Coordinates of C-alpha atoms in Angstrom, one line a residue:
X1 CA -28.5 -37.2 36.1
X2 CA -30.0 -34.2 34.7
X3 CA -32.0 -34.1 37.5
X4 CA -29.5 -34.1 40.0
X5 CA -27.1 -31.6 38.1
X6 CA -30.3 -29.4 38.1
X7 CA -30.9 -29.7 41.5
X8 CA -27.1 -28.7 42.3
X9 CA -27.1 -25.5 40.3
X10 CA -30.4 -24.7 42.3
X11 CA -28.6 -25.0 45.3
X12 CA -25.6 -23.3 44.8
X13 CA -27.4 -20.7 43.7
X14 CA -29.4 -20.7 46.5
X15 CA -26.3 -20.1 48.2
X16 CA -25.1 -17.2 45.8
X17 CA -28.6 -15.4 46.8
X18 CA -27.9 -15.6 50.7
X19 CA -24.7 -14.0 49.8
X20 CA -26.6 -11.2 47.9
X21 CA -28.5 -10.5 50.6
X22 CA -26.0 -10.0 53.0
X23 CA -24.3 -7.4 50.6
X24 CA -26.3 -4.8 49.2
X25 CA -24.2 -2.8 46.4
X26 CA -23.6 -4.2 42.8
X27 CA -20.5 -1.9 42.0
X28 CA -18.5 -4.6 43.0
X29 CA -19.8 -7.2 40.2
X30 CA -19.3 -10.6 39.5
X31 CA -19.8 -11.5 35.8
X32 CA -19.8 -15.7 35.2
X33 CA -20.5 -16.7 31.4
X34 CA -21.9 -20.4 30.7
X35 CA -20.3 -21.6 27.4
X36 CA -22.2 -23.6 25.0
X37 CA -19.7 -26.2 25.6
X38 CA -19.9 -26.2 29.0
X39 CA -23.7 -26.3 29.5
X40 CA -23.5 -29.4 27.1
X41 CA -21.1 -30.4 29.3
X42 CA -23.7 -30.4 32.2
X43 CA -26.4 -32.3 30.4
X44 CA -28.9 -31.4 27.9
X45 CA -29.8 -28.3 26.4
X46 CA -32.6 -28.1 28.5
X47 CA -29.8 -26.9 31.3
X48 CA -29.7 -24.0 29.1
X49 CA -32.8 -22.7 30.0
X50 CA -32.8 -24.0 33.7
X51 CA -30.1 -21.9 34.3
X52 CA -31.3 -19.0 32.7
X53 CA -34.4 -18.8 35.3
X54 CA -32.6 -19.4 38.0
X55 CA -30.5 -16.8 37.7
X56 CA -33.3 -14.3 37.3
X57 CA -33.0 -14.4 40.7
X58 CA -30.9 -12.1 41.2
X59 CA -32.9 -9.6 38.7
X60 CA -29.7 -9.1 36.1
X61 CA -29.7 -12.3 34.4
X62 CA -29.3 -12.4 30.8
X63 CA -28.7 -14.7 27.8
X64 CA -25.5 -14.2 26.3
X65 CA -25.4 -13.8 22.5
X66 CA -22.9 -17.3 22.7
X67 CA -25.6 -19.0 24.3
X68 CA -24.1 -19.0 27.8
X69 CA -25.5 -17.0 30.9
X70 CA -24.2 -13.7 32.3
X71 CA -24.6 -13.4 36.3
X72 CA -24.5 -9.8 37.8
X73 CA -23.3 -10.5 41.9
X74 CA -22.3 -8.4 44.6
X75 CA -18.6 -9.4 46.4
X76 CA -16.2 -11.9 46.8
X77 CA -17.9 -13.4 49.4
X78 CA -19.7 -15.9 46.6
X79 CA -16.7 -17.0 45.5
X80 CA -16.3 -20.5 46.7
X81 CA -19.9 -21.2 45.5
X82 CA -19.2 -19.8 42.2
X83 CA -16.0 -22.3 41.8
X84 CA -18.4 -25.1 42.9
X85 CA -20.9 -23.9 40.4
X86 CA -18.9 -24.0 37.6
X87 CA -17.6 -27.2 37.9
X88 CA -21.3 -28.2 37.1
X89 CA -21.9 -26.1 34.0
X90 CA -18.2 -24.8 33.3
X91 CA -18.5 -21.1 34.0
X92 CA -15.9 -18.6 33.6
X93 CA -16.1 -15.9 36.5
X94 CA -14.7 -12.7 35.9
X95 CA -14.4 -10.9 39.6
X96 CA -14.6 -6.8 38.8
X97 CA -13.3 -6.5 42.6
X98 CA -10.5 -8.8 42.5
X99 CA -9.9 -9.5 38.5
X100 CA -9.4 -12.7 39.1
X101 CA -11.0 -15.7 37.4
X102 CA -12.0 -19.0 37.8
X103 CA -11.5 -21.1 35.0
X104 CA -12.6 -24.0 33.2
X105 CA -10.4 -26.8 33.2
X106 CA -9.6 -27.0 30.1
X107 CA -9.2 -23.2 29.7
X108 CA -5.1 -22.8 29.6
X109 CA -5.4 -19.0 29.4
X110 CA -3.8 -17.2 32.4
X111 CA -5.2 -14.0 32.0
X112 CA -8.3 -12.9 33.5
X113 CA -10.7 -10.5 31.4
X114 CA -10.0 -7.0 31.8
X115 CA -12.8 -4.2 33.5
X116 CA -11.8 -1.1 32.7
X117 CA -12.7 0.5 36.0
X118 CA -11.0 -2.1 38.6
X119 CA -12.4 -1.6 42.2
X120 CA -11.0 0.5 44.6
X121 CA -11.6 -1.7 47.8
X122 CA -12.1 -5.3 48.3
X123 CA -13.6 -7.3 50.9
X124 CA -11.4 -9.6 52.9
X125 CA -12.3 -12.7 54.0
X126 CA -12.1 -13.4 57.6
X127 CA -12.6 -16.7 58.2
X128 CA -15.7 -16.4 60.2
X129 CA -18.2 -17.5 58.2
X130 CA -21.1 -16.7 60.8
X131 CA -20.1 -13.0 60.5
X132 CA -22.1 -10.5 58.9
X133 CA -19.5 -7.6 59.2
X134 CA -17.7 -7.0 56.4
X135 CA -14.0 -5.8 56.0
X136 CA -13.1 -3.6 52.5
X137 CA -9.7 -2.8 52.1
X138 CA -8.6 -0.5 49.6
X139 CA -6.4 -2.0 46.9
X140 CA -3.9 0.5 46.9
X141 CA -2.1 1.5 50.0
X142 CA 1.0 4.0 50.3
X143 CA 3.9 1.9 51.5
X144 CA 6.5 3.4 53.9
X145 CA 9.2 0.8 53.3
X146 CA 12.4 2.4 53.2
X147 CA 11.0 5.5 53.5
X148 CA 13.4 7.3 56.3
X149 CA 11.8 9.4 59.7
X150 CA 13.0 12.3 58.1
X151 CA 10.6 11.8 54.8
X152 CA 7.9 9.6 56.4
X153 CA 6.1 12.5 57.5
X154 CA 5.5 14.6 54.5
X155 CA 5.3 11.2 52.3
X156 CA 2.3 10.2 54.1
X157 CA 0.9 13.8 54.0
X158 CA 1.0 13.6 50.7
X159 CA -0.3 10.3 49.6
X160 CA -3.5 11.4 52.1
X161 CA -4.4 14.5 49.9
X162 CA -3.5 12.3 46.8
X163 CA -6.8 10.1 48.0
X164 CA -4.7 7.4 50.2
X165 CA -6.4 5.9 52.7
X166 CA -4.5 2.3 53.0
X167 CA -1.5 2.8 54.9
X168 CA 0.9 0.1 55.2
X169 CA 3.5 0.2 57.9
X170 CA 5.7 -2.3 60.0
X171 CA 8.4 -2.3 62.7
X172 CA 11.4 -3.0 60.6
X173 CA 10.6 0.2 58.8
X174 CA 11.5 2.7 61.7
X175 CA 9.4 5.0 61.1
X176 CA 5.8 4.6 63.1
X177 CA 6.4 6.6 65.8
X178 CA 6.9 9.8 63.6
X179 CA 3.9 9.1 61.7
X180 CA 1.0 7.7 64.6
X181 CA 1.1 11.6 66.2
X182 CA -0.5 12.4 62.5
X183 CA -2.9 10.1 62.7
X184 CA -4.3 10.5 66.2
X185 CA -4.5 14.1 65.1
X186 CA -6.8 13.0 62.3
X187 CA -8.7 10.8 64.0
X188 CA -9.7 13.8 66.7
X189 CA -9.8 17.0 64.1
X190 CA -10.6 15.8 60.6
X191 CA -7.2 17.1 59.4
X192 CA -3.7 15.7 58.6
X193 CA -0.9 18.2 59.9
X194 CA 1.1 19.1 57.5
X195 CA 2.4 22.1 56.1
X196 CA 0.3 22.5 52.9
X197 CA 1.0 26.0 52.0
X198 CA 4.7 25.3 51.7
X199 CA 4.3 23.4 49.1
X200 CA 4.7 24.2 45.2
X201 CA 1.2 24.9 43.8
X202 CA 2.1 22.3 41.0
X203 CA 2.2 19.5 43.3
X204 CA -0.9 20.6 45.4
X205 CA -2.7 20.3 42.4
X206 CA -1.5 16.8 41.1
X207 CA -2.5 15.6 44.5
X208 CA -6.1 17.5 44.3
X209 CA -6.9 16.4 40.4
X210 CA -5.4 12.8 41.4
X211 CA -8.1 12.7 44.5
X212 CA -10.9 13.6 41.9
X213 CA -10.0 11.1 39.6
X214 CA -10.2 8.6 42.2
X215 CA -13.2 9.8 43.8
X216 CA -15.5 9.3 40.2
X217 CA -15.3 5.9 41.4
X218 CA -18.0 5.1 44.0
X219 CA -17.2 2.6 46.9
X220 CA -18.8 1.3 50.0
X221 CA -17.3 2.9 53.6
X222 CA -13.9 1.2 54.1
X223 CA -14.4 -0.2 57.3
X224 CA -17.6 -1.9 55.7
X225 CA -20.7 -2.6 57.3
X226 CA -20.7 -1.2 60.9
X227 CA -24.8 -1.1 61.6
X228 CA -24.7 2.0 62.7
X229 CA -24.1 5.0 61.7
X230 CA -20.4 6.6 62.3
X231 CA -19.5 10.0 63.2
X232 CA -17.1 12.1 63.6
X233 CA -13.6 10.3 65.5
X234 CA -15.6 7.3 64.7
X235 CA -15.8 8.0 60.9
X236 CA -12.7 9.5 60.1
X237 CA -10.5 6.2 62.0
X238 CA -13.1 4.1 59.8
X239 CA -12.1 6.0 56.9
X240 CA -8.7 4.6 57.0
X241 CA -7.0 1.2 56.5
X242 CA -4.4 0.7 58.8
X243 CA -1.7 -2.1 58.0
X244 CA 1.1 -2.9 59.9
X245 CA 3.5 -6.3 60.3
X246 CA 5.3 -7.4 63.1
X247 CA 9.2 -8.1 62.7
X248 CA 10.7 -11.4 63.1
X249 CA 11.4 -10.1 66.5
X250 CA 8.3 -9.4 67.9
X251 CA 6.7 -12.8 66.8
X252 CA 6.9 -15.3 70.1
X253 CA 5.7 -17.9 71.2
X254 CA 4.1 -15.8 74.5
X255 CA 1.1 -14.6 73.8
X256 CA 1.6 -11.7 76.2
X257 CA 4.4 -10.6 73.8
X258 CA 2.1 -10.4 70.9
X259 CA -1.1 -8.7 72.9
X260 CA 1.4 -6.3 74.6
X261 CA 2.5 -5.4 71.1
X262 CA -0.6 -5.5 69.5
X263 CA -2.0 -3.5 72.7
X264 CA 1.0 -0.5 72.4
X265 CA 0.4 0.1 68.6
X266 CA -3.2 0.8 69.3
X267 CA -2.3 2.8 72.5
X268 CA 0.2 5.3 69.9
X269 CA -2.5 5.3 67.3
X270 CA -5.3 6.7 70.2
X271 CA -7.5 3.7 68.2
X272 CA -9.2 0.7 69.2
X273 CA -8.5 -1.2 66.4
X274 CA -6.1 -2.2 63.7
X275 CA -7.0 -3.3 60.3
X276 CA -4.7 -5.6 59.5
X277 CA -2.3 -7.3 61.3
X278 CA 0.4 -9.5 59.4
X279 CA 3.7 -11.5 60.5
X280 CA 6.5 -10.0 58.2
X281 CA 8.1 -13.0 56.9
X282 CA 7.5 -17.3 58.7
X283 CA 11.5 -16.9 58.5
X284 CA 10.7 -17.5 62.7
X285 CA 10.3 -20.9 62.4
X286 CA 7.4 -22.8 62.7
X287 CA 6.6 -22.8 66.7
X288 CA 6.7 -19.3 67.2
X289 CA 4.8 -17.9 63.8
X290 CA 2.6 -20.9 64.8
X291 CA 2.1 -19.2 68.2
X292 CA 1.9 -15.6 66.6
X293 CA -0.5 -16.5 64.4
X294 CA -2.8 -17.9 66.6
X295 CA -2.4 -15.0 69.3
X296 CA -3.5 -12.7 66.3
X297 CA -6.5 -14.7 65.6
X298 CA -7.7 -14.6 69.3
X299 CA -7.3 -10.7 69.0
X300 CA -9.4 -10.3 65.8
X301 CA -12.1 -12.2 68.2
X302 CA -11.8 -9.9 70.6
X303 CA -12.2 -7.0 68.0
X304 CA -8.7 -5.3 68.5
X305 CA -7.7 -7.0 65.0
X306 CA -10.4 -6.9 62.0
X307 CA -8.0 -8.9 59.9
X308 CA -5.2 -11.3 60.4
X309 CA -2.4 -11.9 57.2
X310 CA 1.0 -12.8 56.2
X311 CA 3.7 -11.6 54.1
X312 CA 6.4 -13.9 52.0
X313 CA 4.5 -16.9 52.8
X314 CA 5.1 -20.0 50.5
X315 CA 2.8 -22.8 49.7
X316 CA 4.4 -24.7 52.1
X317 CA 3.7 -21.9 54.8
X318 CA 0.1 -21.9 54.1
X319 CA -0.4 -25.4 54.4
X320 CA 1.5 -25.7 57.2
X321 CA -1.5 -23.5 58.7
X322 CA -4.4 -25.7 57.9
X323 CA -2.2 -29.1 58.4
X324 CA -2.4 -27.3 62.3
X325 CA -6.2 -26.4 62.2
X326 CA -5.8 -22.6 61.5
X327 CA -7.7 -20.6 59.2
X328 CA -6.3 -19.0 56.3
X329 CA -5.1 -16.0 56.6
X330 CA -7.1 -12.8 54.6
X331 CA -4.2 -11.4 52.8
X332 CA -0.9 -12.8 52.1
X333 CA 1.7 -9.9 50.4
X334 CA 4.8 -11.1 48.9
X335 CA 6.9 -9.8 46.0
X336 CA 4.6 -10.2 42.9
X337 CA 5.5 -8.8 39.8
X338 CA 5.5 -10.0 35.8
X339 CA 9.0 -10.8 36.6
X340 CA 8.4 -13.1 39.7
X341 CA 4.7 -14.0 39.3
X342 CA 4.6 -17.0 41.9
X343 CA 2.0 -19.2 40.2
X344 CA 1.3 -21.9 42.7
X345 CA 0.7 -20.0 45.5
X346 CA -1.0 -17.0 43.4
X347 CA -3.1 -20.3 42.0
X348 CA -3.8 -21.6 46.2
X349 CA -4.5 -18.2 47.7
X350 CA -7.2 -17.5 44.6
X351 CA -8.8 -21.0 44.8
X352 CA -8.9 -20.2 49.4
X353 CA -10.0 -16.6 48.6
X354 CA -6.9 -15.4 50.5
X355 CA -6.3 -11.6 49.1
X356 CA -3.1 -11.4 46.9
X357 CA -0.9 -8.6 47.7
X358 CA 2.3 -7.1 46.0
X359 CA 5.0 -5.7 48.2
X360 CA 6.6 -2.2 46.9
X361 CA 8.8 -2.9 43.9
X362 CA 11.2 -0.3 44.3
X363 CA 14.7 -2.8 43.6
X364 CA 13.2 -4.1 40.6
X365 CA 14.6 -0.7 38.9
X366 CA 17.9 -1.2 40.6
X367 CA 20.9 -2.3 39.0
X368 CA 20.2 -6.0 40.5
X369 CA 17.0 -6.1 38.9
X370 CA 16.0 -7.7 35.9
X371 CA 17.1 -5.7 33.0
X372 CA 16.2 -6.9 30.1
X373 CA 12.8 -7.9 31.3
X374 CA 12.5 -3.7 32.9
X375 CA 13.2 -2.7 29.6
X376 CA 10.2 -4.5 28.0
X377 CA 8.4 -3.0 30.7
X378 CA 9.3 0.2 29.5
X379 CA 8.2 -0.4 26.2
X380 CA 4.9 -0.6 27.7
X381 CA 4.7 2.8 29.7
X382 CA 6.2 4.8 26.4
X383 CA 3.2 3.7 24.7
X384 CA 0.6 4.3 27.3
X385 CA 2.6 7.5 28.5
X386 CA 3.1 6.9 32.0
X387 CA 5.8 5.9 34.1
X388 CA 6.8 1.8 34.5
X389 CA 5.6 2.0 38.3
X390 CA 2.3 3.1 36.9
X391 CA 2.5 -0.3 34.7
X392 CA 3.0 -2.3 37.6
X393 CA 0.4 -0.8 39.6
X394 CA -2.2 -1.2 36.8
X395 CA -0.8 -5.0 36.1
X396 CA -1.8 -5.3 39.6
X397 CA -5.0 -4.3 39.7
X398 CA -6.1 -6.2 36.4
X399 CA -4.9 -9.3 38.1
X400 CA -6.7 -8.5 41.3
X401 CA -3.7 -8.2 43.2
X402 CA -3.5 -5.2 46.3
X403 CA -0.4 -3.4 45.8
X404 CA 1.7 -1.6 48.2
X405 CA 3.8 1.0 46.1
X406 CA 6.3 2.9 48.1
X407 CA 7.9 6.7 46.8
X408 CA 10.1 9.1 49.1
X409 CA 9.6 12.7 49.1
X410 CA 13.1 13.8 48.7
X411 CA 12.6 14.9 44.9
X412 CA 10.0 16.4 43.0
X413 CA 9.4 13.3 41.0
X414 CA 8.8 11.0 44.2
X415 CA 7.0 13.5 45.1
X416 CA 5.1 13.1 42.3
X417 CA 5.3 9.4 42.4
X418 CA 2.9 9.0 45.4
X419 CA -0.2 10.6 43.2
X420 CA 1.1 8.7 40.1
X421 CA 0.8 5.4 42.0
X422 CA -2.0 5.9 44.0
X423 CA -5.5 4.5 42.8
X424 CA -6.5 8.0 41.1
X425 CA -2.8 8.0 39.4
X426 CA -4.0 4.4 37.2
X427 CA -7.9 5.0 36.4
X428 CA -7.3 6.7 33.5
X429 CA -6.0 4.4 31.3
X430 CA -6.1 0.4 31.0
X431 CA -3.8 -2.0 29.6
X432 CA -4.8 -4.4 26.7
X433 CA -4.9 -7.9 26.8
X434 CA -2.4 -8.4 24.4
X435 CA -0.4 -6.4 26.8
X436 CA -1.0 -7.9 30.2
X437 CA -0.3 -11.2 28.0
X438 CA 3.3 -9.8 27.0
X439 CA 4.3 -8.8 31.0
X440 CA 3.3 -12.1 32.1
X441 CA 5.7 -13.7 29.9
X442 CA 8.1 -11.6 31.4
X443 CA 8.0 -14.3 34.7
X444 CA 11.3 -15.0 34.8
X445 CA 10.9 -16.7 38.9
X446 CA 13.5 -13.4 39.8
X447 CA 14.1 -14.5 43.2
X448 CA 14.3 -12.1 46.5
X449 CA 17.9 -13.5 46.6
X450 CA 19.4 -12.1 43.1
X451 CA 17.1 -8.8 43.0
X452 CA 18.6 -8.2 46.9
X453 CA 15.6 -6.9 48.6
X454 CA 15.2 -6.9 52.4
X455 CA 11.6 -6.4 53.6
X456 CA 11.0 -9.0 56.6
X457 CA 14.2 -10.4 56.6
X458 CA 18.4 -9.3 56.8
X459 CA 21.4 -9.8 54.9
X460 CA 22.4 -12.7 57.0
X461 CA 18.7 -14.8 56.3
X462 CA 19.6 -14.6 53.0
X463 CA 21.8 -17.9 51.7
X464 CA 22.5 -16.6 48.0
X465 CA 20.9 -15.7 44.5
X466 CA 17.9 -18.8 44.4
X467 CA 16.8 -17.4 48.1
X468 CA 13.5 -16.5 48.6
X469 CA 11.7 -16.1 51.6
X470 CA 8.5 -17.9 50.1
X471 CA 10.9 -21.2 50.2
X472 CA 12.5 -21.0 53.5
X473 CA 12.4 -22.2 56.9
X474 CA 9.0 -24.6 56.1
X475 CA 8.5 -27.2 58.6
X476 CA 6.7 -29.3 56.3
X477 CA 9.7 -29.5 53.6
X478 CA 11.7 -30.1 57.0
X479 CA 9.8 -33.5 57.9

């Protein structure tokens, strides 16, 4: 048996150093510690020191002080051999990109350790496991949900010299056509139009100092690994994460629909790509997100889509795709906070490496949201000096959630907002683990129904308080 366990790790590991090969950097690191336990666990102490040399491979092996093993890896992409490895000798994996963990079985502890310096991008997966290309997405993105024409303008302005370069944007929001003439203009000259100099000095330089703080923090292109060399109109588009979601509406079960929509977003960006392309909400039904989805796909393999996802998509949802033969898709954003913190399908999307997102979180400090449970959260910024949306963004990026905050521009402290919550607006402080432990005992399952938000969906989808998008319309609850 010892044999045979050995023979596992070897392989696996084997695996893990194709998967370092195929990504060069280490800023992205993976750290997995072997516990005494669970290398008895695996066989004899002999297993100790197996593993120990085999994990020299990689050149930043080292014994841990507890006994165990400390891996340094590149990426995400090893994830599904790291869960397989640690069945065999009961690792815990820390992810530095994603903050996520997998965990022994007998390990009851929610929360994954804490890195101080939480990545800025992180690589999707896009079900094709033959491709070498690799797609980094930025964990922070500037949301323009509920952001009006007038405001969208200047807000996105704004969040670009704050250091934003993940823009998320959808039909539903009305705004796209105000802001795609700003980004074709920075696509060809290297500039976002705006009227900079009008501006108060003070703001100018929050935005600069919040850019700085941001850029300390090395990462690879975001585009990811091209093979050649990009410049100029080339560079700059790859420079920037595009996002966008197509409305209930817009999903059909014609795939000329979906390319002719697909086809006239890229025409009003002047690109010949999107990022990201995600259904808004599976409140369609079945046949024609089933239809959408699958449209998507085929334009991600015809390279006008590098990414496929979903947003408000239940366990069911999910399932529903591989019960059909589908991939996964790379991201799935829904309403994750500490007051709604979806465990199963946060627990399926990390165990299928789908990319966790958190959808802007503006009616949580409404008079709907959950008061008791916001004013806990508070207790948290006082002490760390920053502002609860700060928190949440920070909570996020600890868990190795994407978050989409969203901030108007028609006050100075919105206009402030957009640095504060950008990626260069959280670096500079972290929050303790006994304080990541006390917001996730804030889950109280606060449902899209009672907290009365309306991203993806109307007034008349939604059935009363215990609504949630997550639950509804699922053809396999139907059956």
């Amino acid at each position: 048996m010892t044999i045979i366990r050995s023979l596992t790790i070897y392989l696996c590991l084997l695996d893990l150093t194709r998967a370092f090969h195929i990504v060069s950097r280490s800023d992205h690191s993976i750290h997995c510690r072997a516990s005494r336990q669970g290398l008895r666990n695996a066989g004899t102490s002999r297993d100790s020191k197996e593993v120990s040399s085999l994990v020299s491979i990689f050149g930043d092996g080292d014994q841990d002080v507890t006994g165990g093993v400390h891996v340094g890896l590149s990426r995400r992409s090893a994830f599904t051999t790291l869960a397989t490895l640690s069945s065999f000798v009961g690792t815990t994996c820390f992810f530095h990109d994603v903050a996520s963990a997998v965990q022994d079985d007998n390990d009851n502890d929610r929360l994954a350790e804490i890195h101080t310096n939480p990545s800025r991008n992180t690589f999707l997966s896009t079900s094709d496991p033959k491709s070498t290309t690799r797609v980094s997405m930025p964990l922070i993105a500037y949301s323009l949900y509920k952001t009006s024409p007038e405001q969208s303008p200047r807000g996105l302005a704004l969040a670009f010299r704050a250091g934003v370069r993940h823009f998320d944007m959808a039909t539903t929001y009305g705004n796209f056509d105000v802001v795609a003439p700003m980004f074709r203009q920075y696509w060809s000259s290297g500039k976002i139009p705006w009227r900079f100099e009008e501006e108060k000095d003070e703001l100018l330089q929050t935005l600069d100092a919040t850019r700085a703080a941001a850029e300390k923090y090395d990462y690879d292109s975001i585009g990811g690994s091209s093979g050649t060399k990009l410049r100029g109109k080339q560079r700059r588009r790859r420079e920037v994460f595009v996002t966008y979601k197509l409305s209930n509406g817009e999903q059909s079960t014609d795939p000329v629909a979906v390319r002719r929509t697909v086809k006239n977003l890229l025409s009003q960006l002047d690109t010949t790509y999107l990022d990201l392309v995600c259904l808004h909400s599976p409140l369609t039904g079945p046949d024609r997100r089933l239809a959408t989805y699958k449209t998507l796909l085929e334009l991600k393999n015809e390279g006008l889509i590098r990414a496929v996802g979903v947003c408000n998509y239940g366990f069911c949802h999910l399932r529903e795709l591989t019960m059909h033969g589908l991939p996964l898709p790379s991201v799935n954003q829904l309403e994750l906070s500490p007051f709604n913190m979806h465990d199963p399908i946060v627990r399926f999307c990390q165990q299928n490496n789908v990319q966790l997102s958190c959808a802007a979180w503006s009616r949580l400090s409404s008079t709907d949201g959950p008061v008791k449970q916001w004013s806990k959260l508070g207790e948290v910024a006082k002490a760390r000096g920053v502002t609860k949306a700060q928190v949440l963004v920070r909570w996020a990026l600890q868990k190795g959630f994407a978050c989409a905050p969203r901030s108007g521009t028609g006050s100075k402290l919105e206009r402030i907002a957009i640095a504060e919550n950008s990626y260069g607006g959280v670096v500079n402080f972290e929050l303790s683990t006994e304080e990541m432990r006390l917001l996730d005992s804030l889950d109280i399952n606060y449902k899209s129904g009672k907290l009365g938000r309306r991203d993806g969906w109307n007034d008349e989808d939604v059935t009363g308080v215990d609504w949630d998008p997550t639950e509804a319309s699922c053809s396999i609850l139907e059956q």
